[in-house]
PDB file of N, CA and C in Angstrom:
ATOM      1  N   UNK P   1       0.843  -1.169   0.000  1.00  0.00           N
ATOM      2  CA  UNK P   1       0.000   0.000   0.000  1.00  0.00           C
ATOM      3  C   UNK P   1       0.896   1.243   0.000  1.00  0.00           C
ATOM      4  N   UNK P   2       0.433   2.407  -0.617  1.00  0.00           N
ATOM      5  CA  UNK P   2       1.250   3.382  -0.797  1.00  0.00           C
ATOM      6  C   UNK P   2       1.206   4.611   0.186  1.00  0.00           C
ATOM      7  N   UNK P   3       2.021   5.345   0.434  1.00  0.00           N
ATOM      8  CA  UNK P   3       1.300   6.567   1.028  1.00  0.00           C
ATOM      9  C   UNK P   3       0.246   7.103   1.056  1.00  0.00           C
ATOM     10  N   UNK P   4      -0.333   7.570  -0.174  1.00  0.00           N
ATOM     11  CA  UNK P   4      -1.664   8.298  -0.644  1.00  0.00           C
ATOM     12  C   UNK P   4      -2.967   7.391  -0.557  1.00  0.00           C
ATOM     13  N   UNK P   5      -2.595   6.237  -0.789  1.00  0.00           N
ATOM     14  CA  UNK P   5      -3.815   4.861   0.013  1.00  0.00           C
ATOM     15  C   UNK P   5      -3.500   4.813   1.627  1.00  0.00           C
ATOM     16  N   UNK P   6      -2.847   5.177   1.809  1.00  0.00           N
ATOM     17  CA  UNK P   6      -3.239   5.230   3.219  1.00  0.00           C
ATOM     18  C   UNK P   6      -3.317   7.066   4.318  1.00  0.00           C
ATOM     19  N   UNK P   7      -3.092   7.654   3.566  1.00  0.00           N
ATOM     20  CA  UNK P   7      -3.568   9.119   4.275  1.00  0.00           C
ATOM     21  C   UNK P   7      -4.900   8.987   3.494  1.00  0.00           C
ATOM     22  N   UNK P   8      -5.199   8.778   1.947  1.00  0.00           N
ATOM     23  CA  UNK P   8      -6.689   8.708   2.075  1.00  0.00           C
ATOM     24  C   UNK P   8      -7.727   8.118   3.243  1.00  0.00           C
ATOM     25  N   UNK P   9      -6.762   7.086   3.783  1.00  0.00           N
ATOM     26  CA  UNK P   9      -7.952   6.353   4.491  1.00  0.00           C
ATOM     27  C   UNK P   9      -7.848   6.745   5.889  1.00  0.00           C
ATOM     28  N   UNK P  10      -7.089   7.464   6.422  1.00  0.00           N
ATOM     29  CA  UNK P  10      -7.093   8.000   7.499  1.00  0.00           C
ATOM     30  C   UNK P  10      -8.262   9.099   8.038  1.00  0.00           C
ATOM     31  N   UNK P  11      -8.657   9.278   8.941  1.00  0.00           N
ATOM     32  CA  UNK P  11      -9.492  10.134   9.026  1.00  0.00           C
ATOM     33  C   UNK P  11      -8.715  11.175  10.411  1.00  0.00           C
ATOM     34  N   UNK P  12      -9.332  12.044  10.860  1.00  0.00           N
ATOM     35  CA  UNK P  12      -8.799  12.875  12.227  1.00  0.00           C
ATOM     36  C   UNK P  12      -9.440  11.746  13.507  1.00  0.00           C
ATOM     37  N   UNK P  13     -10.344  11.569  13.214  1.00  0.00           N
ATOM     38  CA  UNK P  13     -11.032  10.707  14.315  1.00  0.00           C
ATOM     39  C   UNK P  13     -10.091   9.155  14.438  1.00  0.00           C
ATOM     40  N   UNK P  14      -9.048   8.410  13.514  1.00  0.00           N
ATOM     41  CA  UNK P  14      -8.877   7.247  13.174  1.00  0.00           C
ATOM     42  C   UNK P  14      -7.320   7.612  13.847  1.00  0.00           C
ATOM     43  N   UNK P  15      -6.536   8.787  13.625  1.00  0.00           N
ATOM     44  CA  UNK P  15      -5.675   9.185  13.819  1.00  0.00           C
ATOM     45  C   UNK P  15      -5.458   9.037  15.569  1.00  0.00           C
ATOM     46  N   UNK P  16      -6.453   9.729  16.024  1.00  0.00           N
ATOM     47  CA  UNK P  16      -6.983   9.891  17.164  1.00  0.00           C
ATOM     48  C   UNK P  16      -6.872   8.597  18.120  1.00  0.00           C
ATOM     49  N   UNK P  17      -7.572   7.729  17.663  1.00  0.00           N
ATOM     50  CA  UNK P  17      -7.494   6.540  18.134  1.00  0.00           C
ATOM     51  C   UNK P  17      -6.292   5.715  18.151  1.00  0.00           C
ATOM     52  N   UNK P  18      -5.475   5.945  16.931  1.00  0.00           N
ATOM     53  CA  UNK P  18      -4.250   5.474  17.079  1.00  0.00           C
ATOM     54  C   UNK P  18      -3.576   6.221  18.236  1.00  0.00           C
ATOM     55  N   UNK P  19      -3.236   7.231  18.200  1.00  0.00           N
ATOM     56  CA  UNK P  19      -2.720   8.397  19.437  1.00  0.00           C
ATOM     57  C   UNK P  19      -3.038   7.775  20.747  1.00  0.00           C
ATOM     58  N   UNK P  20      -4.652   7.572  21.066  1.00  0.00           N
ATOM     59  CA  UNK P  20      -5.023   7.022  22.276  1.00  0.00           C
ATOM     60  C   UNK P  20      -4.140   5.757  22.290  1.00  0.00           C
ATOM     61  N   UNK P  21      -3.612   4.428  21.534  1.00  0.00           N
ATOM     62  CA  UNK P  21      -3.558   2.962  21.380  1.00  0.00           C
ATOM     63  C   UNK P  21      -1.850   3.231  21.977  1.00  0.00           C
ATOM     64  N   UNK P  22      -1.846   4.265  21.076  1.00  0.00           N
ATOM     65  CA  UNK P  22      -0.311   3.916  21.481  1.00  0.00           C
ATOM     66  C   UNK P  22       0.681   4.115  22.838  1.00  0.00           C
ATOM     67  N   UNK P  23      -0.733   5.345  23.470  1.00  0.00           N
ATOM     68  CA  UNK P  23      -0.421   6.032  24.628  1.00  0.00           C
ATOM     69  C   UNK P  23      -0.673   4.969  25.493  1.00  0.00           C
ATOM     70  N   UNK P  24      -1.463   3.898  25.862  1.00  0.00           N
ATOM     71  CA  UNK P  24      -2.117   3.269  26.745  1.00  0.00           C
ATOM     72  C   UNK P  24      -1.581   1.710  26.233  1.00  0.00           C
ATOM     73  N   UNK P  25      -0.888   1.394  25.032  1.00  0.00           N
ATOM     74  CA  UNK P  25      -0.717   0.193  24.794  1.00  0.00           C
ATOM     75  C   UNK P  25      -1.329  -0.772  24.894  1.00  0.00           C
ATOM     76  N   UNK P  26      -3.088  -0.432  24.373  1.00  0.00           N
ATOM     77  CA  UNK P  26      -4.485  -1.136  23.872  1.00  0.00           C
ATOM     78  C   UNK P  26      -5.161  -0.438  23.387  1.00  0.00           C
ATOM     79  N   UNK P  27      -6.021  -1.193  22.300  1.00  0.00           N
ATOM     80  CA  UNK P  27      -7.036  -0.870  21.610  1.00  0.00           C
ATOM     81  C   UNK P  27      -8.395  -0.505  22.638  1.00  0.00           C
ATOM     82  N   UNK P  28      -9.032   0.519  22.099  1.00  0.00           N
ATOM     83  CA  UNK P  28     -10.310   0.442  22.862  1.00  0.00           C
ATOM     84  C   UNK P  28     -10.970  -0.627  23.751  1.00  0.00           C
ATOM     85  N   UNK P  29     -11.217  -1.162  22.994  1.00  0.00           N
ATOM     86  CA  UNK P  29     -11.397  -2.517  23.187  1.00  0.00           C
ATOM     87  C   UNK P  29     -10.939  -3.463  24.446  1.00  0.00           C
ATOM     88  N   UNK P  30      -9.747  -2.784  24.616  1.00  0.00           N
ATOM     89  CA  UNK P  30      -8.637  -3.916  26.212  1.00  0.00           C
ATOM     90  C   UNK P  30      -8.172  -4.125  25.062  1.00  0.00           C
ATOM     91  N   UNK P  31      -8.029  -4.650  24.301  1.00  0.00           N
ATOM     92  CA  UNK P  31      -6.514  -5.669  23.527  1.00  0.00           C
ATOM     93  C   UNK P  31      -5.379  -5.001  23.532  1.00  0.00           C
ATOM     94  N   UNK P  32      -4.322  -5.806  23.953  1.00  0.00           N
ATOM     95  CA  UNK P  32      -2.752  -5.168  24.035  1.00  0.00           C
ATOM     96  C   UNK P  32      -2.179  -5.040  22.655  1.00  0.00           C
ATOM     97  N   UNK P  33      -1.872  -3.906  22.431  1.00  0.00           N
ATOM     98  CA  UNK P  33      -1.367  -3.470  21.150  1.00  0.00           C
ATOM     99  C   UNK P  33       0.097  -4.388  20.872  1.00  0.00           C
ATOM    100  N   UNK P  34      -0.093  -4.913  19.501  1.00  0.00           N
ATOM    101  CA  UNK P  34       1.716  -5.728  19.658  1.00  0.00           C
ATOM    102  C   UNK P  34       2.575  -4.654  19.229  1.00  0.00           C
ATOM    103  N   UNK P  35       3.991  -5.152  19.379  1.00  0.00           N
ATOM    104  CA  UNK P  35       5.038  -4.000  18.995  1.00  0.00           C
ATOM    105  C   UNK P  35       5.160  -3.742  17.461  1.00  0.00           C
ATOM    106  N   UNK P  36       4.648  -4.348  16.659  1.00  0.00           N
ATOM    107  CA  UNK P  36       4.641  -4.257  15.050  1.00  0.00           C
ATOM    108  C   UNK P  36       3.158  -3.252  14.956  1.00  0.00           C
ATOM    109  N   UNK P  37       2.121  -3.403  15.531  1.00  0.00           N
ATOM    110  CA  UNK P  37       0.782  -2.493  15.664  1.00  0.00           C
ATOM    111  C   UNK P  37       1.239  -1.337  16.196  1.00  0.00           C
ATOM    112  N   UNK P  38       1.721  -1.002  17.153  1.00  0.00           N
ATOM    113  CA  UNK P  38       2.351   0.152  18.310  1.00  0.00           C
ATOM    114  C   UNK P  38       3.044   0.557  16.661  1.00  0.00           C
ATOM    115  N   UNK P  39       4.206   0.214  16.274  1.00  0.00           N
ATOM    116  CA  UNK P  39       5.198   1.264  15.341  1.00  0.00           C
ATOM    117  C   UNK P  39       4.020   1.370  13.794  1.00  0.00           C
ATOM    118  N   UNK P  40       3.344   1.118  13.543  1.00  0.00           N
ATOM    119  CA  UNK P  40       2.345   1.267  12.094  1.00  0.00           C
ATOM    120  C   UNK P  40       1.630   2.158  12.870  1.00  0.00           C
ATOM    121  N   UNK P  41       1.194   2.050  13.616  1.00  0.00           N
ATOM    122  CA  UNK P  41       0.584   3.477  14.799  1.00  0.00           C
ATOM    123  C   UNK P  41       1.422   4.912  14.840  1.00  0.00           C
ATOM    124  N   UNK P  42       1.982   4.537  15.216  1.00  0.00           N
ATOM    125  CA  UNK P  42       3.591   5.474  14.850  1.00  0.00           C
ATOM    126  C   UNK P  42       3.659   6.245  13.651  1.00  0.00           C
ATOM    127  N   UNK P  43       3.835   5.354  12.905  1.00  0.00           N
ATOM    128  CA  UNK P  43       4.054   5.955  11.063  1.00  0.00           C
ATOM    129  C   UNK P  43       2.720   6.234  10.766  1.00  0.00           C
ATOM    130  N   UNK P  44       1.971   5.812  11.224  1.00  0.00           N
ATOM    131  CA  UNK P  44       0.558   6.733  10.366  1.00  0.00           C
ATOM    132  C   UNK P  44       0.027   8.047  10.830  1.00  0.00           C
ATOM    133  N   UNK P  45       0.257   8.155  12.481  1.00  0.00           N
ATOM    134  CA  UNK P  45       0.298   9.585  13.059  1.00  0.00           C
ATOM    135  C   UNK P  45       1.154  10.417  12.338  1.00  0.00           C
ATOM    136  N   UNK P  46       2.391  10.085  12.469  1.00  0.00           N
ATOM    137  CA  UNK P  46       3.484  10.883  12.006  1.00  0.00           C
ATOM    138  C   UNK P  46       3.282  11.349  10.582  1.00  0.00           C
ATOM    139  N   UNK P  47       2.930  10.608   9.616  1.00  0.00           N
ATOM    140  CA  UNK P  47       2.780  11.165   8.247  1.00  0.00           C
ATOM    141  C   UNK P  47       1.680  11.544   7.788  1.00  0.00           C
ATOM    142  N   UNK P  48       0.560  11.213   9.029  1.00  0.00           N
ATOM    143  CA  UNK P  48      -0.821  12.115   8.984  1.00  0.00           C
ATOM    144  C   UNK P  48      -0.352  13.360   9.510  1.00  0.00           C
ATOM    145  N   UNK P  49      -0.058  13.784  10.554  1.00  0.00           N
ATOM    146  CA  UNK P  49       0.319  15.113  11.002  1.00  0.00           C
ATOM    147  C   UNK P  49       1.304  15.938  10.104  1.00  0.00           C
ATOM    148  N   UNK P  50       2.094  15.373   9.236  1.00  0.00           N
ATOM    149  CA  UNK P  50       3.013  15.859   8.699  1.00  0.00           C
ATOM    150  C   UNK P  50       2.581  16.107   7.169  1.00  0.00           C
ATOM    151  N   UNK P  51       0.808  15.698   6.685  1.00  0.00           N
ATOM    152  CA  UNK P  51       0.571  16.108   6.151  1.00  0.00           C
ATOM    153  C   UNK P  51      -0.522  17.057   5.557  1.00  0.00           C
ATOM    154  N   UNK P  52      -1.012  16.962   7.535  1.00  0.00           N
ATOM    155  CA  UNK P  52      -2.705  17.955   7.627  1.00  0.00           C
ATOM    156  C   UNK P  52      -1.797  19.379   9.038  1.00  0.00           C
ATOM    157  N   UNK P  53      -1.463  19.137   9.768  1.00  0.00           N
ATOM    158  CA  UNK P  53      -0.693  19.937  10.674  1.00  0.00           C
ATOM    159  C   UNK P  53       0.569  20.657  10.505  1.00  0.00           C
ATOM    160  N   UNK P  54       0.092  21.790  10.830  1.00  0.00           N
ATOM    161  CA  UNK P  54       1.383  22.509  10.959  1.00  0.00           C
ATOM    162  C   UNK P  54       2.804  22.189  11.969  1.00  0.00           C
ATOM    163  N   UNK P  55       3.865  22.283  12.237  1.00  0.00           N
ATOM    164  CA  UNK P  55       4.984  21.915  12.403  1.00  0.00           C
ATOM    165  C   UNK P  55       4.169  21.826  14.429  1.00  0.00           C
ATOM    166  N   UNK P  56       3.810  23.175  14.558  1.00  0.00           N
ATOM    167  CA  UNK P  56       3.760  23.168  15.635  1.00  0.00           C
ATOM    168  C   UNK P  56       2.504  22.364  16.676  1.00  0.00           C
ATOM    169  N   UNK P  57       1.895  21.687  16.119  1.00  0.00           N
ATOM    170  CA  UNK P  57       1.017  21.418  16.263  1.00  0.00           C
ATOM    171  C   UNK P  57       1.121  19.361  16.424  1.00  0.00           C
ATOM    172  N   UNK P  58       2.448  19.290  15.731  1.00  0.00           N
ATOM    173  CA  UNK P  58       2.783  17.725  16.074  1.00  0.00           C
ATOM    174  C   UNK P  58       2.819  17.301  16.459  1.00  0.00           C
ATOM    175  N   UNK P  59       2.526  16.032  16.866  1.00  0.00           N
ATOM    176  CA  UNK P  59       3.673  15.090  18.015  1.00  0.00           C
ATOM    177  C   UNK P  59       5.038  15.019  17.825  1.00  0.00           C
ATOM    178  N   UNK P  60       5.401  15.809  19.760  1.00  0.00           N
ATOM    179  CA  UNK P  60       6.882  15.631  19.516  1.00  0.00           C
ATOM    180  C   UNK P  60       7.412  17.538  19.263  1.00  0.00           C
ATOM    181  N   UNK P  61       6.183  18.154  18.550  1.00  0.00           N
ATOM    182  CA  UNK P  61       6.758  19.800  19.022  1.00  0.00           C
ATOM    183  C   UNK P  61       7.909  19.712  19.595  1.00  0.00           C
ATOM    184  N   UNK P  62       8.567  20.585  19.740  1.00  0.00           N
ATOM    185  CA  UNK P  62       9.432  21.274  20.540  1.00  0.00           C
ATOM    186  C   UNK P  62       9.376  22.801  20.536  1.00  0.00           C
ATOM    187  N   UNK P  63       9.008  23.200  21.789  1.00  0.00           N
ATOM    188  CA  UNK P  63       8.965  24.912  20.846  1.00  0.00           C
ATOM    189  C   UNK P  63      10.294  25.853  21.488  1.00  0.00           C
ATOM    190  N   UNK P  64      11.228  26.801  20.379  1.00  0.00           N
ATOM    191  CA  UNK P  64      12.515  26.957  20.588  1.00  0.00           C
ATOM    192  C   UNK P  64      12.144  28.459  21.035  1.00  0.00           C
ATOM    193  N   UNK P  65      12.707  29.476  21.899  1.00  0.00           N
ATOM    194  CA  UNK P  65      12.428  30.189  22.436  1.00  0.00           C
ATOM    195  C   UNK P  65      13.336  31.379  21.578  1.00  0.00           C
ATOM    196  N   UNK P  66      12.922  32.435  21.644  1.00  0.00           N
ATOM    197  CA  UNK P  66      13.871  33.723  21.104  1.00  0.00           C
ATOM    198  C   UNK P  66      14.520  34.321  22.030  1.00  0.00           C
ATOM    199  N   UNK P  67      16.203  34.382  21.076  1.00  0.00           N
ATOM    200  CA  UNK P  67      16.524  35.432  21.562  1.00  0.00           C
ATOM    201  C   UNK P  67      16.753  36.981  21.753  1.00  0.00           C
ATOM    202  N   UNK P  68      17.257  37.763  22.516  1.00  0.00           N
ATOM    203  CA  UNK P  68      16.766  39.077  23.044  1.00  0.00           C
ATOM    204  C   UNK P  68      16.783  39.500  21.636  1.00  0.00           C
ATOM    205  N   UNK P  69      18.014  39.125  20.934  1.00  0.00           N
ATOM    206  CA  UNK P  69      18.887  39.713  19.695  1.00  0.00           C
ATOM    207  C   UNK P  69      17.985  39.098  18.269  1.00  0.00           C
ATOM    208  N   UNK P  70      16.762  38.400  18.681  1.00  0.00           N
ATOM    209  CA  UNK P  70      16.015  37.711  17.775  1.00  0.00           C
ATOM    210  C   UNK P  70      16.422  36.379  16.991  1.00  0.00           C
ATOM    211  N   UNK P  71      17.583  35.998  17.285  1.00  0.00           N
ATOM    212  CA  UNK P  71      17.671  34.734  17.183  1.00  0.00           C
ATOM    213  C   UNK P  71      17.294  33.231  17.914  1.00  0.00           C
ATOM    214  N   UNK P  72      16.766  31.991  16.906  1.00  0.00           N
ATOM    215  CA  UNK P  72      16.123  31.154  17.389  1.00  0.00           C
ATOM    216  C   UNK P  72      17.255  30.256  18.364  1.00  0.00           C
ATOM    217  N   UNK P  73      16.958  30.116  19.714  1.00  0.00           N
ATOM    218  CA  UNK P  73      17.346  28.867  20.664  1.00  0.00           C
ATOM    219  C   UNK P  73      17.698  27.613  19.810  1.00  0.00           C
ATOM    220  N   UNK P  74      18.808  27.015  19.098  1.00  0.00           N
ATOM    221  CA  UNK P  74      18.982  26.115  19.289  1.00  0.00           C
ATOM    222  C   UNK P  74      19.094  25.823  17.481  1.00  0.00           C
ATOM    223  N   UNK P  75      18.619  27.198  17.021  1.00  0.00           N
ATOM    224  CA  UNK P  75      18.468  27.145  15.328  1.00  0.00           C
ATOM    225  C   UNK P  75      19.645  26.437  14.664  1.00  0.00           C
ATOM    226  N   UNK P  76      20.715  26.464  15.144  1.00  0.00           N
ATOM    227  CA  UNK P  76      21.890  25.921  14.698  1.00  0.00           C
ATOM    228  C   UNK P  76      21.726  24.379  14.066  1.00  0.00           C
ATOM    229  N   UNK P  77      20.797  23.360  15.120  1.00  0.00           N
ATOM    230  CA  UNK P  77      20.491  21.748  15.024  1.00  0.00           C
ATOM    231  C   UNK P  77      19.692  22.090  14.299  1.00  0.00           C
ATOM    232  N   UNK P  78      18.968  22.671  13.514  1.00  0.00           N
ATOM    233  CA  UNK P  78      18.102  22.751  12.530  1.00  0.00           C
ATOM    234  C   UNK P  78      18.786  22.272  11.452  1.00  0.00           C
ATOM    235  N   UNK P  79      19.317  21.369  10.774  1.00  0.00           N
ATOM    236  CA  UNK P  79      19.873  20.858   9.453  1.00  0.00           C
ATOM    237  C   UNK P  79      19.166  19.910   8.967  1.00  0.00           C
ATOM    238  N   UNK P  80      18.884  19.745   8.098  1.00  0.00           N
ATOM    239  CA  UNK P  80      17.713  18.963   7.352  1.00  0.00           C
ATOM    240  C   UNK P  80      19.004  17.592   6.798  1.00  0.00           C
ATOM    241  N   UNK P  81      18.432  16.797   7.455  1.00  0.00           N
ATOM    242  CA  UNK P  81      19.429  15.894   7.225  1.00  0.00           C
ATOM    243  C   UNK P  81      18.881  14.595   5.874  1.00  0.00           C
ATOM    244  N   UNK P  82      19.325  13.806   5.597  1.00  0.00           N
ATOM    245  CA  UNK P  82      18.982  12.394   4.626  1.00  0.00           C
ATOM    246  C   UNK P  82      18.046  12.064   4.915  1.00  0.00           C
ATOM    247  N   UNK P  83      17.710  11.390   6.241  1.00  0.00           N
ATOM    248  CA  UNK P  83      16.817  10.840   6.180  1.00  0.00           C
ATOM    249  C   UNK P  83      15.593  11.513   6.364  1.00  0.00           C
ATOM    250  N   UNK P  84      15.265  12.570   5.812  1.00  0.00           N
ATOM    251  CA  UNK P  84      14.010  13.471   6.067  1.00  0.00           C
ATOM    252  C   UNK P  84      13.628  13.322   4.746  1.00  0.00           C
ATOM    253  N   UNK P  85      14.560  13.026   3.731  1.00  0.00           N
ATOM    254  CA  UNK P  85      13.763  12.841   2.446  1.00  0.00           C
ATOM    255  C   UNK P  85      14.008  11.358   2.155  1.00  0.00           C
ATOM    256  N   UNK P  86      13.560  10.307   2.238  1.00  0.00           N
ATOM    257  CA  UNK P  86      14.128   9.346   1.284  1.00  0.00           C
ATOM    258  C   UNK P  86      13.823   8.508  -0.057  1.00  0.00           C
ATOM    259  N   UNK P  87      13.541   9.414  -0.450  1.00  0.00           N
ATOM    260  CA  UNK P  87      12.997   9.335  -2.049  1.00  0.00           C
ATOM    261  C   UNK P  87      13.905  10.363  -2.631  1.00  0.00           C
ATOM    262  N   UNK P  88      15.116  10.780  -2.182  1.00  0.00           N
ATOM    263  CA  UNK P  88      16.165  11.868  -2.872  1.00  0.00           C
ATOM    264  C   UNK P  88      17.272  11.439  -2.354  1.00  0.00           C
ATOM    265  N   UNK P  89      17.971  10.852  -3.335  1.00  0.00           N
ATOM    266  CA  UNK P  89      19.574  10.217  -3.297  1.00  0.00           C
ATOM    267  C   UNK P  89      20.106  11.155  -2.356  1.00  0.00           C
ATOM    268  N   UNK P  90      20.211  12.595  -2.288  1.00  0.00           N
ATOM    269  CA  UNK P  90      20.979  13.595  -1.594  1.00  0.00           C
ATOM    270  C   UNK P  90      20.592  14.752  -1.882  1.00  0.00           C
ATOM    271  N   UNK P  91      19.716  15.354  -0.471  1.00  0.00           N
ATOM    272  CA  UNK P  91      19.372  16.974  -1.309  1.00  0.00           C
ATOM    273  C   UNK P  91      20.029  17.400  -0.610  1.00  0.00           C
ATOM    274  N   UNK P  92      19.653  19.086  -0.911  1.00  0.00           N
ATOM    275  CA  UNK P  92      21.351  20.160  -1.215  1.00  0.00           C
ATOM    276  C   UNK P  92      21.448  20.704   0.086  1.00  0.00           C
ATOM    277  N   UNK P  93      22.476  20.091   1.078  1.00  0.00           N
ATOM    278  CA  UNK P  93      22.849  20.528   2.065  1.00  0.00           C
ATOM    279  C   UNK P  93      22.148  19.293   3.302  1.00  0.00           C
ATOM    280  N   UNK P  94      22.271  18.221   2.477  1.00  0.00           N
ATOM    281  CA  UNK P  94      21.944  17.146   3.769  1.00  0.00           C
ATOM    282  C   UNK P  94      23.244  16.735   4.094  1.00  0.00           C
ATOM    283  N   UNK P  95      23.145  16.667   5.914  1.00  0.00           N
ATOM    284  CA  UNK P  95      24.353  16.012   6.486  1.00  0.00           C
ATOM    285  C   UNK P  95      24.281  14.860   5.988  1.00  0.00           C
ATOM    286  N   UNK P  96      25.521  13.813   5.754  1.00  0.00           N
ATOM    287  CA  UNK P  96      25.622  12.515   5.311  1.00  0.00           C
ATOM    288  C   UNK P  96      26.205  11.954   6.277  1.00  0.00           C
ATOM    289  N   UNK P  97      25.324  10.412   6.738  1.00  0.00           N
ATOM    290  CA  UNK P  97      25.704   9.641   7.557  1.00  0.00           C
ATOM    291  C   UNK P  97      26.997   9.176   7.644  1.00  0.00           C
ATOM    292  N   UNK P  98      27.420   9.225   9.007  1.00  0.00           N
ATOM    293  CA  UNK P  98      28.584   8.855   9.313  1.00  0.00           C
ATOM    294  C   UNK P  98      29.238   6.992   9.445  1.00  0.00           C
ATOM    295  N   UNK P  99      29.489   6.362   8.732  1.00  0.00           N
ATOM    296  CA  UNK P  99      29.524   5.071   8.404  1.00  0.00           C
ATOM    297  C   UNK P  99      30.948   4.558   9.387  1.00  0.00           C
ATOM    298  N   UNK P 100      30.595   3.756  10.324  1.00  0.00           N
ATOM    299  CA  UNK P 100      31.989   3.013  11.270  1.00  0.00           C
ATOM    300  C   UNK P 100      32.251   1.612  11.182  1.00  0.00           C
ATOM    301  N   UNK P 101      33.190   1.450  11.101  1.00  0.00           N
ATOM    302  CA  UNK P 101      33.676   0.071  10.573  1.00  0.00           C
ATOM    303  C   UNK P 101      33.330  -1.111  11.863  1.00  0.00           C
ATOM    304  N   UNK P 102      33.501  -1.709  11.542  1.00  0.00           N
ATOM    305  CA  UNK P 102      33.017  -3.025  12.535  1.00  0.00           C
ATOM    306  C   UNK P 102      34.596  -3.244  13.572  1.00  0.00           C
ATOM    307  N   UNK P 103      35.174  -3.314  14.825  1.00  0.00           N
ATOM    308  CA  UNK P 103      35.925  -3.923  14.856  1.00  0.00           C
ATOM    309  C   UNK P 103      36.212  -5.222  15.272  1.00  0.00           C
ATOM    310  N   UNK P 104      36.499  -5.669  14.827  1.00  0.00           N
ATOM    311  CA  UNK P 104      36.917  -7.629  15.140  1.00  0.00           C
ATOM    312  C   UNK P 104      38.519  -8.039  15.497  1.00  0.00           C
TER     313      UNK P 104
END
């Protein structure tokens, strides 16, 4: 199933319920959510919010405070790294993972 088959089928109310499942680790219902249900819970909030909600409004916000001089708290870690796109070999100005050798 693709992205767009599944934010179609999402609703705010469906979203919701996932939010509740994951917080409480059961379905309405009593049933214990498994750990493969819990993370598809996960990814469907996350890329529902990330495609009806504004930044601030997410799960997971953080809100960065100003300074006197009008600069943002912390703006520096703001780098849009690889894995924020991965459907783009490398966009322009992503940090690239740091790869460590095994030692044996």
């Amino acid at each position: 199933m693709d992205k767009e088959t599944i934010l179609a089928s999402l609703t705010p109310e469906v979203v919701d319920k996932f939010r509740m499942a994951i917080e409480l680790g059961k379905w309405p219902d009593g049933r214990k959510l498994s750990a493969e249900q819990r993370e598809t819970c996960m990814q469907a909030v996350m890329v529902w919010e990330h495609e009806h909600l504004p930044p601030s409004e997410r799960t997971g916000y953080i809100h960065k405070p100003v300074k006197d001089d009008g600069s943002v708290v912390g703006a520096e870690c703001d780098v849009e790294h690889e894995h924020h796109y991965p459907n783009m070999p490398n966009p322009k100005g992503a940090v690239q993972p740091v790869k460590f050798r095994n030692k044996q």
